[in-house]
Structure formats: structure tokens, C-alpha cells
Short mmCIF file of C-alpha atoms in Angstrom, two decimals:
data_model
loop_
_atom_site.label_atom_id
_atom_site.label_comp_id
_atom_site.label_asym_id
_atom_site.label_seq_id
_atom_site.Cartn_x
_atom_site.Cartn_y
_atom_site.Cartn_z
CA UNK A 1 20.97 5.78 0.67
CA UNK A 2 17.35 6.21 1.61
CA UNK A 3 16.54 5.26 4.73
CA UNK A 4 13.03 3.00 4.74
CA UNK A 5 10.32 2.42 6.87
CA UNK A 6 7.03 0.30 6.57
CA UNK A 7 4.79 2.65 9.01
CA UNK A 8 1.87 0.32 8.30
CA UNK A 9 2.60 -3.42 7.30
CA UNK A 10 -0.38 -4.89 4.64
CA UNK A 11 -2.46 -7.78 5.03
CA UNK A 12 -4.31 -9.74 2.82
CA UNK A 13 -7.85 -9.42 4.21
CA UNK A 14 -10.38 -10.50 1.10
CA UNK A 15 -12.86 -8.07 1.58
CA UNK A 16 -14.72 -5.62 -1.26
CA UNK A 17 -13.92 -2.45 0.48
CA UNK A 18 -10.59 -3.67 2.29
CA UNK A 19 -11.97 -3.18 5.56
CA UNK A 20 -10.36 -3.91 9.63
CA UNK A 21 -9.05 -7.17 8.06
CA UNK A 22 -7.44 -5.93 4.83
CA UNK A 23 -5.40 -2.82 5.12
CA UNK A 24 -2.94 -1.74 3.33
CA UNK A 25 1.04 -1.17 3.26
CA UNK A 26 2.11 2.54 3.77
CA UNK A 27 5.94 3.45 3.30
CA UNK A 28 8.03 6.25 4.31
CA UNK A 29 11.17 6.87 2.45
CA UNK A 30 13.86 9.57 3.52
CA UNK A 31 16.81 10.52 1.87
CA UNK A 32 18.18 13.62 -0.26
CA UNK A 33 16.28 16.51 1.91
CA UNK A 34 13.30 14.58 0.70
CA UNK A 35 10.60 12.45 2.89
CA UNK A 36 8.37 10.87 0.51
CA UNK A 37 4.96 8.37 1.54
CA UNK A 38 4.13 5.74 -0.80
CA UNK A 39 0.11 5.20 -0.83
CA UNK A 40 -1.25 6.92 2.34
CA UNK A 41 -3.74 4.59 4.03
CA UNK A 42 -7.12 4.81 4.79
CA UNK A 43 -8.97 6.08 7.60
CA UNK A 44 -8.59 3.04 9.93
CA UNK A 45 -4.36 3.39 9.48
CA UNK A 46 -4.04 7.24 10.99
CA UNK A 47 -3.05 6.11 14.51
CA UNK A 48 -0.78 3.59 13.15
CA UNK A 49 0.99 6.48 10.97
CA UNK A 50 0.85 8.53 13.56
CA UNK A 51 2.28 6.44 16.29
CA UNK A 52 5.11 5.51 13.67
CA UNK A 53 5.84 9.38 12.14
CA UNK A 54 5.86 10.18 16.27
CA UNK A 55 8.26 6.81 17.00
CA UNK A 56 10.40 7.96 13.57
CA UNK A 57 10.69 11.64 14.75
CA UNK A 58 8.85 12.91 11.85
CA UNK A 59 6.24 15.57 11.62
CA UNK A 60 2.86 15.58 9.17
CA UNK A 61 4.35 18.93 7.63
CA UNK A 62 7.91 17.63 7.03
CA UNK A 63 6.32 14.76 4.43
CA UNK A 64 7.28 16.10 0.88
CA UNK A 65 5.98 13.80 -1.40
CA UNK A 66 3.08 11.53 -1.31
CA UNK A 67 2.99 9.01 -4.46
CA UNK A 68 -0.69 7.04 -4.98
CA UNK A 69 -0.51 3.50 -6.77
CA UNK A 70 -4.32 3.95 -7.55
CA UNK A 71 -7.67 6.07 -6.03
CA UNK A 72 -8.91 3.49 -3.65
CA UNK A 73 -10.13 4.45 -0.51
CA UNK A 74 -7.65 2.34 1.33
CA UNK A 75 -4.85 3.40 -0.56
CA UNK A 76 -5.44 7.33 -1.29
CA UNK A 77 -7.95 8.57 1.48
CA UNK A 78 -5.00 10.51 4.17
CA UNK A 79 -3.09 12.36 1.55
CA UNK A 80 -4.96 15.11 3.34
CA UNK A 81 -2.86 14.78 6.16
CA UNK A 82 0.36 15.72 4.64
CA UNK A 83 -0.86 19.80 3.96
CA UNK A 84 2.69 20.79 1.95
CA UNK A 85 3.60 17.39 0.14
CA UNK A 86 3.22 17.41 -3.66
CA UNK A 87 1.22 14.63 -4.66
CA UNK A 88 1.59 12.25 -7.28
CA UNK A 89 -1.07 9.97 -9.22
CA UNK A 90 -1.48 8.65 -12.69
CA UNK A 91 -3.43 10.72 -15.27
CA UNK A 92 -5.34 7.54 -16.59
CA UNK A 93 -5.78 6.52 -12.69
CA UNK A 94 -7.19 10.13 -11.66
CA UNK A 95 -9.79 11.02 -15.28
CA UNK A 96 -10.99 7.40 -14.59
CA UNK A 97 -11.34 8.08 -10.81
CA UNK A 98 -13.58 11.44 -11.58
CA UNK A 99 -15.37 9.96 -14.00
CA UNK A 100 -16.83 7.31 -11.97
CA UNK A 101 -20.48 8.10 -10.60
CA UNK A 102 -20.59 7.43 -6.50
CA UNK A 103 -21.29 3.51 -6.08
CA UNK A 104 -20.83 0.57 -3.69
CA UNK A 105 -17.10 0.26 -4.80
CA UNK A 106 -13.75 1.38 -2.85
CA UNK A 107 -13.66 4.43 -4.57
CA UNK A 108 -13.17 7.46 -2.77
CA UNK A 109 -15.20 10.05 -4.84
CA UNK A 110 -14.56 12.87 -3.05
CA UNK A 111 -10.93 12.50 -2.49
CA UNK A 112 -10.51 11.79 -6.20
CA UNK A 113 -12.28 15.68 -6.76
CA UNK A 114 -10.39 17.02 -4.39
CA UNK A 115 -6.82 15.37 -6.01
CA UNK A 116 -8.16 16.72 -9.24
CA UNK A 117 -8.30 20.47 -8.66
CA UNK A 118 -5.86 20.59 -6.27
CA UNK A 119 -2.50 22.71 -7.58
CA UNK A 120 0.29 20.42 -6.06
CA UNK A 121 -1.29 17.26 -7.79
CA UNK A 122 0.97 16.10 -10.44
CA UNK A 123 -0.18 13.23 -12.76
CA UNK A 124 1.91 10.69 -13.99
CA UNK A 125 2.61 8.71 -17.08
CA UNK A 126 3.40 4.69 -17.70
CA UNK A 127 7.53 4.94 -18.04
CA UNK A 128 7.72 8.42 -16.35
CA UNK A 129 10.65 8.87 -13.98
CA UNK A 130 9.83 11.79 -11.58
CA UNK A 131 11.37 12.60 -7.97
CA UNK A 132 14.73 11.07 -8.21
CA UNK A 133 15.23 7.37 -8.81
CA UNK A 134 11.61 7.03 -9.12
CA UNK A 135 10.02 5.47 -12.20
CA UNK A 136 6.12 4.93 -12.86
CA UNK A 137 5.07 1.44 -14.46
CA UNK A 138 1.69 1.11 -15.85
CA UNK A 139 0.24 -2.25 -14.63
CA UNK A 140 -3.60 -1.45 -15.22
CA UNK A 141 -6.30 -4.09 -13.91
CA UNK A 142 -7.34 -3.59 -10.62
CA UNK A 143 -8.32 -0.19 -11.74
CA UNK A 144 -7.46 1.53 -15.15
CA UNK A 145 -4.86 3.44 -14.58
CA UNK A 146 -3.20 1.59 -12.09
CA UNK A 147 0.74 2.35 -11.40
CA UNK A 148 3.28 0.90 -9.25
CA UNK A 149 6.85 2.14 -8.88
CA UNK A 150 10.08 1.18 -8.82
CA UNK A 151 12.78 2.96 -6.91
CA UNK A 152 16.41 3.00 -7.72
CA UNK A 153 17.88 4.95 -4.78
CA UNK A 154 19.37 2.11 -2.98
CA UNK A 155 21.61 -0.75 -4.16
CA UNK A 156 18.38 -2.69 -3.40
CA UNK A 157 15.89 -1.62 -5.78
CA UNK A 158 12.23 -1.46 -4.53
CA UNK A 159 8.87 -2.24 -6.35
CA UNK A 160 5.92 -1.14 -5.19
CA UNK A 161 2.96 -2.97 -6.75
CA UNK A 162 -0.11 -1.45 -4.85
CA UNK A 163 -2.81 -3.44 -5.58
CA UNK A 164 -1.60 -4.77 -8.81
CA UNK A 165 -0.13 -7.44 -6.41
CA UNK A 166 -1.93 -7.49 -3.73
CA UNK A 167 -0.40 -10.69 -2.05
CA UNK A 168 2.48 -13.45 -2.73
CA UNK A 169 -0.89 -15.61 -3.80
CA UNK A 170 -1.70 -13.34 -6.90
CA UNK A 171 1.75 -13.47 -8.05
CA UNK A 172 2.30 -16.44 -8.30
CA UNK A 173 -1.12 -17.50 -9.20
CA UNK A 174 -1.88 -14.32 -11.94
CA UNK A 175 -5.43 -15.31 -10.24
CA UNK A 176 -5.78 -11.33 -8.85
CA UNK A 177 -9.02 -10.90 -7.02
CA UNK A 178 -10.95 -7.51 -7.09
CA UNK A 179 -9.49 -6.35 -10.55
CA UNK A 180 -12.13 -4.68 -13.13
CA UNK A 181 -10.17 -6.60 -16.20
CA UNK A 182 -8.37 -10.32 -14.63
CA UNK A 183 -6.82 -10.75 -17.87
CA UNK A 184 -4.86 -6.91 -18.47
CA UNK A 185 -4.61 -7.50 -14.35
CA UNK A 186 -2.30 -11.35 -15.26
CA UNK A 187 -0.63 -8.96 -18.03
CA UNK A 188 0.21 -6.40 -15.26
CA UNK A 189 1.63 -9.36 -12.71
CA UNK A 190 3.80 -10.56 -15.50
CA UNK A 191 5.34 -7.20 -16.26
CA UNK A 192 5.97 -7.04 -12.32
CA UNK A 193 7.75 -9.98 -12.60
CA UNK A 194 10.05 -8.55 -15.17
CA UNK A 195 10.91 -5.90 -13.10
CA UNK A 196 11.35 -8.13 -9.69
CA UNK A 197 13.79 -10.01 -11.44
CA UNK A 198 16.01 -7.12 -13.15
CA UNK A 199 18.57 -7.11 -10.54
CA UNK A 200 18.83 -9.72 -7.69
CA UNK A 201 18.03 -8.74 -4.24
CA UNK A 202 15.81 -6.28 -5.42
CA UNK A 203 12.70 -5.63 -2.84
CA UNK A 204 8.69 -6.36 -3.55
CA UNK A 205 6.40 -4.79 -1.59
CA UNK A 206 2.70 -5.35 -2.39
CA UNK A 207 -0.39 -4.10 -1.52
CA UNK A 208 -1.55 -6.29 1.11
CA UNK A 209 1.11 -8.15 1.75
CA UNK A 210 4.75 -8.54 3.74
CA UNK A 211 7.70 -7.56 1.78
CA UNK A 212 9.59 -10.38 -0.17
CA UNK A 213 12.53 -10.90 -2.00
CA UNK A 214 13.10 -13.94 -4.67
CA UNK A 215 15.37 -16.73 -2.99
CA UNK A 216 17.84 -18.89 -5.47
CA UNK A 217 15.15 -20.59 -7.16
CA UNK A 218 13.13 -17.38 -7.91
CA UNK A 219 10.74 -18.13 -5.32
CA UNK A 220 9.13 -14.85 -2.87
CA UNK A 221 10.36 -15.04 0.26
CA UNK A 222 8.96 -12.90 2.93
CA UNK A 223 10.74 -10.24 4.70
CA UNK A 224 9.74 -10.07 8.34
CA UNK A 225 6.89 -11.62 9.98
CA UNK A 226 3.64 -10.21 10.33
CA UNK A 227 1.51 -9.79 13.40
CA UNK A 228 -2.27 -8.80 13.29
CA UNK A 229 -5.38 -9.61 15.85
CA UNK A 230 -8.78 -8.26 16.29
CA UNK A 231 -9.59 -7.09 20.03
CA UNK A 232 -13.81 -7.35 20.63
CA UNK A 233 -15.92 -6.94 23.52
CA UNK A 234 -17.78 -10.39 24.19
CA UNK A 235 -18.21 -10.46 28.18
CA UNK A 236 -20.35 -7.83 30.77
CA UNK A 237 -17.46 -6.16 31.54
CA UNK A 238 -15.09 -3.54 30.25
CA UNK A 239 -12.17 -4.71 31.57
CA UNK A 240 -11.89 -8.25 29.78
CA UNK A 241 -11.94 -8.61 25.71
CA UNK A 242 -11.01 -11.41 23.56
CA UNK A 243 -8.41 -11.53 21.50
CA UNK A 244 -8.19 -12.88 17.58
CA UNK A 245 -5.24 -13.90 16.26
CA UNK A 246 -5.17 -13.26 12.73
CA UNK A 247 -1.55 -14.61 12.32
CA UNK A 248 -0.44 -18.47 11.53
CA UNK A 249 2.76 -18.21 14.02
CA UNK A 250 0.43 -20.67 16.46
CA UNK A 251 -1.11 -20.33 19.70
CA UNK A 252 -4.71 -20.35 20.73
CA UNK A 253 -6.87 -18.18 17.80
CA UNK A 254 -8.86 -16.55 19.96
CA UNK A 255 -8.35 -15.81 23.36
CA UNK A 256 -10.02 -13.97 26.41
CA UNK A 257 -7.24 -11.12 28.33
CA UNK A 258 -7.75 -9.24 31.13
CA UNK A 259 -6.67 -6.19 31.05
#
């Protein structure tokens, strides 16, 4: 069995460029002498994956494998972290990504250059299995080459939709916000359904969202709860902020602490 962490835990911020209030999910996976990240986060997550490798014992140079669901700055951006890991991206995903002039977009040119000349990049194919127990589904949309994966290591299979699904609203809804194509994107969500519902119990995790699971009647369920704020400087002084709640678990939504 793999053994699986969420270092940092999606949320579905609607923003263009996925900034402070739409991050997205970063997994570590560890099993069979191999410790494998699935998207890498962009520059806002490094000291949440930090503090997590640190809290999970595990070092920058003991990552092995880094796997990208698409070139998105969010997404793609701290592969550069992880020195020795060989890298993995989809073909389409990566000659689209270079191809692309710089624009106001969540593209991260240079990052997308650097993956392409780079010697431990490997690009994938739609229905390639590579590592073990890892298999690469094309579910274009968002971008054009778009892949998730789904992992086979543990009874509990795993999809990982990047940003084909961002959040339990665009699968259920095929209504998928921020995709260059909406229809090939409702295509894409309906082929991630197929694969959700292969074998019960089997584990979602989405872009920019918590992890589900499908309950009895086929319906996500989430896995966890999820916890998010904003801390800002409103008064004179350093000492006090106020706190924004992002989450729905109740309370006051904003609130003033003293630190």
C-alpha cells in the first residue's frame, strides 16, 4: 500500500489566475522505494509543502516523481523544487504550453520552456500507464492537453482530475468554469465519471476541491473538512489583525485577534 498525504488541501476560489483564494490540491504518495507529488503548487503553497514534507519527515531531494495534470501556474510552477525527481506531463499539454505567446492567462511560460528542454521530463500519452499503477486519462478542456490520473496502488483507487474537475459543483453541473472549450471540458467530466464509478470506494480528488467519494446513491461526498481564512492588517497596530473565515462551519466571518 501507498501511504497518502494531501500536503496542500484545494479550494475553490473563482479567480482567473487562481490566486490567495483559489489554490490548489498537492499530493504526496509513498510506497515501493518511490515518493511521487501529484501537481506541485504554485508559489503561494511552498511553506505549506514545506511545513508538511518537514511534519512528514521527507526531504525536497528524496521526491522521485513529480506528475503535472496541466501547465498552469498554480498547478506546475515548484517542480523546481524537487532537483532529482523525473517529471511527468502530457505531450499535447507541454507543445500547447510552448506554443502559447506570454499573455494575461495562468500560464507559466517560462516554466513550460524550462519543462521542455529539460532531460528528466517525460511526456505522456491519453491511456499511458507509466510509474506503477499509474495510468494517464486524457480529459482536455481546461487546457488542450489536459490529463488526470488514476492510481491503482491501493484497494482504493484514486483519481486525480486537476482542473478538469475543479470542484464537486463542476461535476455535477458539467458547467466547468475557466476551460478554453466548455463543451470537450462536459465531455472530459463525463469520462471522469466513468472512471469514479469503476470500482466503489474509489477516491476523487479534484483540483480545487476536498476529496470525495460517491455515497449509495452515487452522490460525492466529501472526505474531511476544510479550513481556510485570510489574516489582513486593518488597525494602527501590528499586533492585532482580522481574521476571514473562508469556511461555512459557522462562527463570526470576520473577526479582529490579538495576537
Amino acid at each position: 500500500m501507498y501511504e497518502v498525504n494531501v500536503l496542500v488541501q484545494g479550494f475553490p476560489g473563482r479567480a482567473v489566475c487562481h490566486g490567495g483564494l483559489g489554490w490548489s490540491t498537492v499530493t504526496l504518495l509513498r510506497g515501493e522505494g518511490r515518493t511521487i507529488l501529484v501537481d506541485a503548487g504554485g508559489y503561494a503553497t511552498r511553506p505549506e509543502i514545506g511545513k508538511q514534507l518537514t511534519r512528514l519527515k521527507v526531504s525536497p531531494t528524496d521526491v522521485t516523481d513529480v506528475v503535472l495534470t496541466h501547465a498552469h501556474h498554480d498547478h506546475a510552477c515548484n517542480f523546481t523544487l524537487f532537483p532529482g525527481a523525473t517529471v511527468w506531463i502530457g505531450r499535447k499539454e507541454l507543445e500547447w504550453a510552448i506554443a502559447e505567446k506570454p499573455g494575461f492567462n495562468p500560464l507559466a511560460e517560462l516554466h513550460a520552456r524550462e519543462l521542455s528542454i529539460l532531460p528528466r521530463v517525460n511526456r505522456l500519452e491519453g491511456g499511458q500507464h507509466f510509474i506503477d499503477h499509474f495510468e494517464a486519462v486524457d480529459v482536455p478542456g481546461h487546457t488542450p492537453g489536459h490529463l488526470a490520473y488514476y492510481f491503482t496502488g491501493n484497494p482504493q483507487p484514486i483519481l486525480f482530475t486537476g482542473d478538469a474537475a475543479k470542484n464537486r459543483a463542476e461535476l455535477l453541473s458539467k458547467d466547468v468554469a475557466m476551460t478554453l472549450d466548455a463543451a470537450v471540458s462536459a465531455s472530459s467530466i463525463d469520462k471522469i465519471w466513468q472512471y469514479w464509478r469503476a470500482q466503489p470506494g474509489t477516491i476523487l480528488i479534484p483540483g480545487h476541491d476536498l476529496s470525495m467519494t460517491l455515497d449509495a446513491q452515487g452522490r460525492p461526498q466529501y472526505q474531511g473538512e476544510r479550513r481556510a481564512g485570510i489574516e489582513a492588517w486593518f488597525s494602527e497596530t501590528m499586533e492585532t489583525t482580522t481574521l476571514f473565515d473562508l469556511t461555512d462551519n459557522g462562527g463570526a466571518w470576520a473577526r479582529y485577534r490579538d495576537e
